[in-house]
Coordinates of C-alpha atoms and ligand atoms in Angstrom, one line a residue:
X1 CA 15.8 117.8 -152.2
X2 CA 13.2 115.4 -150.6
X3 CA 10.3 116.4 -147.7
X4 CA 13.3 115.0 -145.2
X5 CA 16.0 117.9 -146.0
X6 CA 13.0 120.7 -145.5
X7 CA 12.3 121.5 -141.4
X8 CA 9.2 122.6 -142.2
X9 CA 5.6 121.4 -143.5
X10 CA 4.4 120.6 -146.5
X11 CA 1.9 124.1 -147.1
X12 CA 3.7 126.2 -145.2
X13 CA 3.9 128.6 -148.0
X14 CA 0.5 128.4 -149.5
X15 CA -0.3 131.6 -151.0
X16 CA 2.5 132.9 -151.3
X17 CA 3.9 134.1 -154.2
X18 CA 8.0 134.8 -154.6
X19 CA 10.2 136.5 -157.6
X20 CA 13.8 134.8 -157.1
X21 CA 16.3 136.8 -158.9
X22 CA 19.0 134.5 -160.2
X23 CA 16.4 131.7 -159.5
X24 CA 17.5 129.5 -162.9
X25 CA 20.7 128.7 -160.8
X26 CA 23.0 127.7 -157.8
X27 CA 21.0 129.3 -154.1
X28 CA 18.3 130.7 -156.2
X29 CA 17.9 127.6 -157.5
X30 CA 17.6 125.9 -154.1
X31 CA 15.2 128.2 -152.8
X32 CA 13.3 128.0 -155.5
X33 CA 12.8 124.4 -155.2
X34 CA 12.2 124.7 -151.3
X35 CA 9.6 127.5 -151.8
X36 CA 7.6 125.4 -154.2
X37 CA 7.6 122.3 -152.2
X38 CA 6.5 124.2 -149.1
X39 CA 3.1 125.5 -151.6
X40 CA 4.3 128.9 -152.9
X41 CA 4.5 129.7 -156.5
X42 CA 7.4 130.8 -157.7
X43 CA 8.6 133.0 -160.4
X44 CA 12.3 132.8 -161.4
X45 CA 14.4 135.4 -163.5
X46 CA 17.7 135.4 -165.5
X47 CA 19.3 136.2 -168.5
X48 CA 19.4 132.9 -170.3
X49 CA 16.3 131.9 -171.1
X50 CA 16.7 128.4 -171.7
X51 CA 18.5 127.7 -168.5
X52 CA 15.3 129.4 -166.7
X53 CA 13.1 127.1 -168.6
X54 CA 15.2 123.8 -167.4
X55 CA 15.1 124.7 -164.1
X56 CA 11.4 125.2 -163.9
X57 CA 10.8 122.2 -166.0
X58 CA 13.1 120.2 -164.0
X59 CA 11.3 121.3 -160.3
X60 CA 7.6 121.5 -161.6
X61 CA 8.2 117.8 -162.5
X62 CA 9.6 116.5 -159.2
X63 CA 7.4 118.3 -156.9
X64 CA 4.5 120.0 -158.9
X65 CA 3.6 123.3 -157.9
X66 CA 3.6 126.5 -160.2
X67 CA 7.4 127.6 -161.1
X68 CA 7.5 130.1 -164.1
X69 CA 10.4 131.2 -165.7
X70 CA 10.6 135.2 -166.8
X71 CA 13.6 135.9 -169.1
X72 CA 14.8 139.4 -167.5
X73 CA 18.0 141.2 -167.1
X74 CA 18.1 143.3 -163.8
X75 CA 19.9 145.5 -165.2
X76 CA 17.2 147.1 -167.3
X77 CA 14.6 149.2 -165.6
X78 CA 12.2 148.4 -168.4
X79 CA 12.5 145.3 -168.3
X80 CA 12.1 145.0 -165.1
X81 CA 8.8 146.4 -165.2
X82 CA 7.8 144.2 -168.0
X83 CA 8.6 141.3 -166.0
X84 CA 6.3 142.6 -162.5
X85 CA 3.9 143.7 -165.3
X86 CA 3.9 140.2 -166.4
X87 CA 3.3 138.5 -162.9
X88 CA 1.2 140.8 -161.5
X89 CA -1.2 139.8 -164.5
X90 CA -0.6 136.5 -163.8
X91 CA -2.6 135.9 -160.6
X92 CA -1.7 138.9 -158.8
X93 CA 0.6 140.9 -156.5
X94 CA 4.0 139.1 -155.5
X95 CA 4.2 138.4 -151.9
X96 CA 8.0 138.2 -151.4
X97 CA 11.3 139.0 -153.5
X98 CA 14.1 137.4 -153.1
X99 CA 17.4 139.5 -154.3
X100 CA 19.7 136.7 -155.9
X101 CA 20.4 137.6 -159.0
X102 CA 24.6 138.6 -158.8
X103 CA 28.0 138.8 -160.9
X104 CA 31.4 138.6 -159.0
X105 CA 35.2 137.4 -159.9
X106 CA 38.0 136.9 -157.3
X107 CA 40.9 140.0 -159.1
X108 CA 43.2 142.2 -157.7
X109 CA 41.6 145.5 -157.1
X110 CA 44.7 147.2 -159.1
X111 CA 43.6 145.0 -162.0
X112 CA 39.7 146.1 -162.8
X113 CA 38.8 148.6 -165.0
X114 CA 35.9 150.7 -164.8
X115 CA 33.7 148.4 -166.7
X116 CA 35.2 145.6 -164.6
X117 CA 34.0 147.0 -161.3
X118 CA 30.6 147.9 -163.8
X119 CA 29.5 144.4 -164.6
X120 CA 29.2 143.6 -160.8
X121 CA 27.8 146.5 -159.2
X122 CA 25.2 147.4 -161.9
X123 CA 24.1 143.8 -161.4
X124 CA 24.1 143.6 -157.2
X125 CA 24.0 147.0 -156.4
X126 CA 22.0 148.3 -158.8
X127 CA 19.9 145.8 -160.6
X128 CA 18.7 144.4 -156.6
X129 CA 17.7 148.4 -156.0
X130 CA 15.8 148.4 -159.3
X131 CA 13.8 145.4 -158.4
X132 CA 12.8 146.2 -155.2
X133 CA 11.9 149.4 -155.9
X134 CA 9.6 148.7 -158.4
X135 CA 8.2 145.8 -156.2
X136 CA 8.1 148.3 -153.2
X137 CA 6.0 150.8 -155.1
X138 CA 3.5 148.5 -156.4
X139 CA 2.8 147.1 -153.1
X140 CA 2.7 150.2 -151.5
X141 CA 0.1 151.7 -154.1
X142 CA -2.0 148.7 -153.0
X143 CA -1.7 148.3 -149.7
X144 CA -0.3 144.7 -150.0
X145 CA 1.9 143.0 -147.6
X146 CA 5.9 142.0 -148.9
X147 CA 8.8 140.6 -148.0
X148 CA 12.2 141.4 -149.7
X149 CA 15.4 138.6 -148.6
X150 CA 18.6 140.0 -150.5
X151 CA 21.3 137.4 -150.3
X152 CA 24.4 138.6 -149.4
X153 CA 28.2 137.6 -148.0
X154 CA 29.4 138.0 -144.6
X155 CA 31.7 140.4 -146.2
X156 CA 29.5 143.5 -145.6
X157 CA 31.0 143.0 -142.0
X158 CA 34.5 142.6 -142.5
X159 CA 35.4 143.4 -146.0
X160 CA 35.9 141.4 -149.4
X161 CA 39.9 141.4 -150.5
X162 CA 40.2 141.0 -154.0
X163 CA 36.5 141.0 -154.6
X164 CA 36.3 144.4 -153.7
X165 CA 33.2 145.4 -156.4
X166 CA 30.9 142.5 -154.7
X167 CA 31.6 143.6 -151.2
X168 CA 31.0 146.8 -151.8
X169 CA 27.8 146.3 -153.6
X170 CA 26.5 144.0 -151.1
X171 CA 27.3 146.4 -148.3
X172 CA 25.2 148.7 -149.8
X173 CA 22.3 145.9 -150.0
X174 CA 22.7 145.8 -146.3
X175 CA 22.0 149.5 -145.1
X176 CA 19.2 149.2 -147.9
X177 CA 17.7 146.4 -145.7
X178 CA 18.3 148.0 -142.6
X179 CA 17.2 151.4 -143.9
X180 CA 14.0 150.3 -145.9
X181 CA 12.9 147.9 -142.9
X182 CA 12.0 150.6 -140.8
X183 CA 10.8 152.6 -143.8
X184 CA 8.3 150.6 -145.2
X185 CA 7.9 148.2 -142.1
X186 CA 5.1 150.0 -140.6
X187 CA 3.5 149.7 -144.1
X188 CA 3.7 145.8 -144.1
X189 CA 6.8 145.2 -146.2
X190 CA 9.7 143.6 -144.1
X191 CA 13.1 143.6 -145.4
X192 CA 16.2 140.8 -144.0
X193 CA 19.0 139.5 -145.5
X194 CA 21.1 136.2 -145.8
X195 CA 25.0 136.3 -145.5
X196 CA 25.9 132.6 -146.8
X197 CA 29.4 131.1 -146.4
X198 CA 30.3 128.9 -149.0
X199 CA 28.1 126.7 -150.5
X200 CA 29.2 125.2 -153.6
X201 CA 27.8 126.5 -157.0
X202 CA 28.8 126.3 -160.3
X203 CA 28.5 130.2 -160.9
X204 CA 30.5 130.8 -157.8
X205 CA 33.1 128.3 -158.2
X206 CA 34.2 129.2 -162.0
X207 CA 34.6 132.6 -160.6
X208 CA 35.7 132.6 -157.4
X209 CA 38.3 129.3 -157.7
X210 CA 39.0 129.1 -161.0
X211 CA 41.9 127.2 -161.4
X212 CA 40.5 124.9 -158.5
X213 CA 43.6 126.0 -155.9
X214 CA 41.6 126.6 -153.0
X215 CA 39.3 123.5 -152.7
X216 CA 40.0 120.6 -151.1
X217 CA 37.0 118.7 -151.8
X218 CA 33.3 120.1 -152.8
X219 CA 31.9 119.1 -149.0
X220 CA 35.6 119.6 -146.7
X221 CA 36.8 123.2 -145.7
X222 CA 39.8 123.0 -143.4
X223 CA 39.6 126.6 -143.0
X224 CA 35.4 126.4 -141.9
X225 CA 35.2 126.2 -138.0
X226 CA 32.8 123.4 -138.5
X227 CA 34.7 121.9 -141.3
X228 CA 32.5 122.3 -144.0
X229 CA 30.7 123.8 -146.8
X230 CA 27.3 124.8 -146.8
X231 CA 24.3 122.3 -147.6
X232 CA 21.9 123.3 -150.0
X233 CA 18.8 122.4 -147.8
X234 CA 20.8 124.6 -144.9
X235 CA 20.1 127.7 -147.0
X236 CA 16.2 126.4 -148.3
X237 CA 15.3 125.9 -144.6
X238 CA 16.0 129.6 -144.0
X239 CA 14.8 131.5 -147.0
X240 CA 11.9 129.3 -145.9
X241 CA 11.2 130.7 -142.9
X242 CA 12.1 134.5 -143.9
X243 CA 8.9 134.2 -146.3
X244 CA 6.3 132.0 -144.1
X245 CA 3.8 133.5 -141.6
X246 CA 4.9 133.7 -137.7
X247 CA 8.3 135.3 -139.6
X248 CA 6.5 139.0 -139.7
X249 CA 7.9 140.5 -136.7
X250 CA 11.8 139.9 -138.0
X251 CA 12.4 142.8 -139.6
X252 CA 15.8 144.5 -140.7
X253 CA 18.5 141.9 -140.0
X254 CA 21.2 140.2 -141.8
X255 CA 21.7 136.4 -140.9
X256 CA 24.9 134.9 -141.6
X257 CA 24.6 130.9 -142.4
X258 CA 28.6 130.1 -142.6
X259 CA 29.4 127.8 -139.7
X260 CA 30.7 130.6 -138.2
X261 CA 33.6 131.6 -140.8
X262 CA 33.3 135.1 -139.7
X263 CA 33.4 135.0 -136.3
X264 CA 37.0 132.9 -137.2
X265 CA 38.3 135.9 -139.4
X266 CA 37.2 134.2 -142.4
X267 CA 35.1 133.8 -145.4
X268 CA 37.6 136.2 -147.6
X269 CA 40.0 135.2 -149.9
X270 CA 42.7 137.5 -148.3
X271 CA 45.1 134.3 -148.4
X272 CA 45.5 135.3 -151.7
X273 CA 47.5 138.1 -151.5
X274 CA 50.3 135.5 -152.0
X275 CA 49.2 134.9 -155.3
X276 CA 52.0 136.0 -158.0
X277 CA 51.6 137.5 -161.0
X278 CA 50.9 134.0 -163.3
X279 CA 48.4 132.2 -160.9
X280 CA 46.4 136.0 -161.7
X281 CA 46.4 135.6 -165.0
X282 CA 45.6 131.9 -165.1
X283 CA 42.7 132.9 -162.7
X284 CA 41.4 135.5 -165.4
X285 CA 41.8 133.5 -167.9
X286 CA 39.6 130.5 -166.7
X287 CA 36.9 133.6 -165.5
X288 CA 36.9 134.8 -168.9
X289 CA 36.5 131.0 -169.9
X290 CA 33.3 130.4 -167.8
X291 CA 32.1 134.0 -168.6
X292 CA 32.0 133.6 -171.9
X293 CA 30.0 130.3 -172.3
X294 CA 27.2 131.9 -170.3
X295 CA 27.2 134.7 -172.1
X296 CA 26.7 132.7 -175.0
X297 CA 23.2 131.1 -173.2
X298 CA 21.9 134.4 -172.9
X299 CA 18.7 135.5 -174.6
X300 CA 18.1 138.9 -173.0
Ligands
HXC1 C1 39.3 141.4 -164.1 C2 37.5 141.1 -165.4 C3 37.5 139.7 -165.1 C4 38.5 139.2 -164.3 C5 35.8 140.1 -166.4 N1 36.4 141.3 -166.2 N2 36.4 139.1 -165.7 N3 38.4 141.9 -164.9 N4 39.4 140.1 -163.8 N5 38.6 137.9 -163.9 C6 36.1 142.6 -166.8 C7 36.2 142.5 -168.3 O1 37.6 142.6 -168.7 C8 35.4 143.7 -168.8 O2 36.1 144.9 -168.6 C9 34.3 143.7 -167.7 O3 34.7 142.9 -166.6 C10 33.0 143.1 -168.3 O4 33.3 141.8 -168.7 P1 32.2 141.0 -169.5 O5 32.6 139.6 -169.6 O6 31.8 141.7 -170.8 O7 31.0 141.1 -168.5 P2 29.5 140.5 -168.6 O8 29.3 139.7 -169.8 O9 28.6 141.7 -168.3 O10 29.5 139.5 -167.4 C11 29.3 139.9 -166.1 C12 30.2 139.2 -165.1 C13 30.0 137.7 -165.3 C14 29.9 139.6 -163.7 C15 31.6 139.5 -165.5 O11 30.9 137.0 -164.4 C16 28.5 137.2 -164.9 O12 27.6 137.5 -165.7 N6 28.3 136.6 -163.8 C17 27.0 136.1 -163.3 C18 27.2 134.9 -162.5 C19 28.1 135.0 -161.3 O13 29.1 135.8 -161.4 N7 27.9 134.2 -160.3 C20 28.8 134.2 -159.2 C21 28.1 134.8 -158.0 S1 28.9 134.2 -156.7 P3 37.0 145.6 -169.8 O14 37.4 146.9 -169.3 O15 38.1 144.7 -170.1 O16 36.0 145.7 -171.0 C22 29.0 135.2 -155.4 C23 29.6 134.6 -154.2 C24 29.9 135.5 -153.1 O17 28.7 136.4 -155.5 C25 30.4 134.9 -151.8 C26 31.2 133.6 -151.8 C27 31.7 133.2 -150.4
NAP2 P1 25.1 131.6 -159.6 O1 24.5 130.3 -159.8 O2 26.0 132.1 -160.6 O3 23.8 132.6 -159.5 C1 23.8 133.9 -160.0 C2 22.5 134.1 -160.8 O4 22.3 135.5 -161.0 C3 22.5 133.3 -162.1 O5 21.4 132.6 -162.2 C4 22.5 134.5 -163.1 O6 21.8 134.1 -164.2 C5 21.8 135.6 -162.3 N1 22.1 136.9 -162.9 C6 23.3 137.5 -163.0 N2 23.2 138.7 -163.6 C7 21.9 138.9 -163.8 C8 21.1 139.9 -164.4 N3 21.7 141.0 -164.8 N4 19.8 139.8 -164.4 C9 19.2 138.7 -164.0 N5 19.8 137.7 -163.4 C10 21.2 137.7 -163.3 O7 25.8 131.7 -158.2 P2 25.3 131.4 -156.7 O8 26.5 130.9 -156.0 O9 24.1 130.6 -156.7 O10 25.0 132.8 -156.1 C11 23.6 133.2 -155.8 C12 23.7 134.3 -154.7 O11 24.3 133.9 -153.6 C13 24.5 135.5 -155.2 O12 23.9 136.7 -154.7 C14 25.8 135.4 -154.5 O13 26.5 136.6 -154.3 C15 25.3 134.7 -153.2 N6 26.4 134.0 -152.4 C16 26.8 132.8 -152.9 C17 27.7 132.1 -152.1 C18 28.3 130.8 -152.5 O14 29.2 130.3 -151.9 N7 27.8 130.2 -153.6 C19 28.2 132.7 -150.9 C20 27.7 133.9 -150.5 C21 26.8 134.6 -151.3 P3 22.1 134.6 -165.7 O15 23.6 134.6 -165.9 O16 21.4 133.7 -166.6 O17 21.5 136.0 -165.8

């Protein structure tokens, strides 16, 4: 991105210090990049280590800043303490959390197994819960101010079709943000939410159009009331102004950035229940595919 895609100005975000879950990659990666250009240092998490490391590399050289990539799987309690162990050392108390960090994969419900609807929830539903809680209790043992952004789909309002173990998970995000926002408000530690439409990542699209059926092009939706897929710097300017001072007094809401998919009925992939039986299991296949090359990057 250059100063021209970003609304706001250069410092906005001086002082501030964000975790990005997921922040190696895709949205987080975005928003990591926007959150350092606006002055904030940055800390970004993930399991593969090396990815983490390119990524802060890559942004510390264009725009300078602090970026510091933590090798941590969200998943892991420990870990996760380890990590806000680490970066609390490291110049103090965070002063916003970004829940990013997820696993999804477009299947038939009928299809998942236990450990199927596992390696999603236990990263989204459980791992974001872990994080912020820890993050919550430090900065309520200190009397420090926080604010907690959970990215989420627009599918916490109408449903996920055959990604039933994401929508599920990231409906329970969303009472979490509703329900902790007026918690831990009064205590200085602000909770909202981000419902993107599509915005094209690599992550997403291996897992969500596998066998490429259901693009068009990377920047044309037909299906999009405007027409369109998300911008990257659409989703920066937001996150933005979630975390900047004058944002204090928004508190407990879920903003959906999809050009109104929603309101049109969609957003889902319930056009796929015309799928047959081998389009599935080319689909699984190709997830499998992408699943295990980033498995094999992982060093935690
Ligand atoms: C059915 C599947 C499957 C598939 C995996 N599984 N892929 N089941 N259909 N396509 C099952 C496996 O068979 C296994 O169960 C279980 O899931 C665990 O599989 P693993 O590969 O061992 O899992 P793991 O290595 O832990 O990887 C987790 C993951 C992976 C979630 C499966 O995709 C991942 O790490 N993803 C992170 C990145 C990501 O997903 N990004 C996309 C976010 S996009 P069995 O019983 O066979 O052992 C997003 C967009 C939302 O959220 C909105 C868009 C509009
Ligand atoms: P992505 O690039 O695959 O991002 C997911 C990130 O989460 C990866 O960096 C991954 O890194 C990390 N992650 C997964 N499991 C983790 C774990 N256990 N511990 C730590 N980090 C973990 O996909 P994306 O499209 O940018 O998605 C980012 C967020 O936006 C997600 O919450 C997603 O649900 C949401 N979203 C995306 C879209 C879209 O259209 N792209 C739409 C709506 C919502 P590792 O694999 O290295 O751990």
């Amino acid at each position: 991105m250059t100063p021209d895609d970003l609304m706001f100005k250069p410092g906005l975000l001086k002082g501030e210090r964000i975790l990005i879950t997921g922040g190696g990659t895709g949205l987080g990666k975005v928003m990591a990049e926007g959150f350092v250009m606006m002055g904030a240092e940055v800390y970004i998490c993930g399991r593969r280590g090396g990815v983490l490391e390119e990524t802060a590399n890559e942004l510390m050289a264009a725009h300078g800043g602090k970026v510091v990539p933590i090798a941590c799987d969200i998943r892991v309690p420990e870990a996760i303490s380890d990590m806000l162990d680490t970066i609390w050392s490291d110049g103090g108390a965070l002063t916003g959390l970004v829940n990013n960090a997820a696993g999804n994969f477009i299947s038939r419900t009928e299809d998942l197994s236990p450990r199927g609807f596992e390696a999603i929830s236990n990263i989204v539903f459980r791992g974001s819960f872990y994080v912020t809680l820890d993050c919550g209790k430090r900065w309520l043992a200190e009397g420090k101010t926080g604010a907690v952004t959970s990215i989420l789909t627009t599918w916490v309002w109408n449903g996920g079709p055959f990604t039933v173990p994401s929508a599920m998970s990231k409906a329970g995000l969303n009472v979490m943000t509703q329900s902790l926002a007026v918690e831990w408000g009064g205590r200085g530690i602000r909770f909202n939410a981000i419902a993107p439409g599509p915005f094209p990542t690599e992550g997403a699209w291996a897992r969500l159009n596998p066998t490429g059926e259901s693009s068009e092009s990377s920047e044309y939706d037909s299906t999009n009331p405007m027409g369109r897929v998300g911008r990257m710097p659409e989703l920066a300017n937001l996150a933005i102004y979630l975390h900047a001072p004058g944002s204090e007094y928004v508190n407990g809401q879920t903003i959906a950035i999809d050009g109104a998919a929603y309101q049109a009925g969609g957003g889902g992939f319930g056009q796929l229940r015309d799928w047959s039986d081998e389009q599935w299991e080319a689909a699984r296949a190709a997830i499998q595919g992408a699943n295990a090359r980033d498995r094999s990057k992982r060093t935690v």
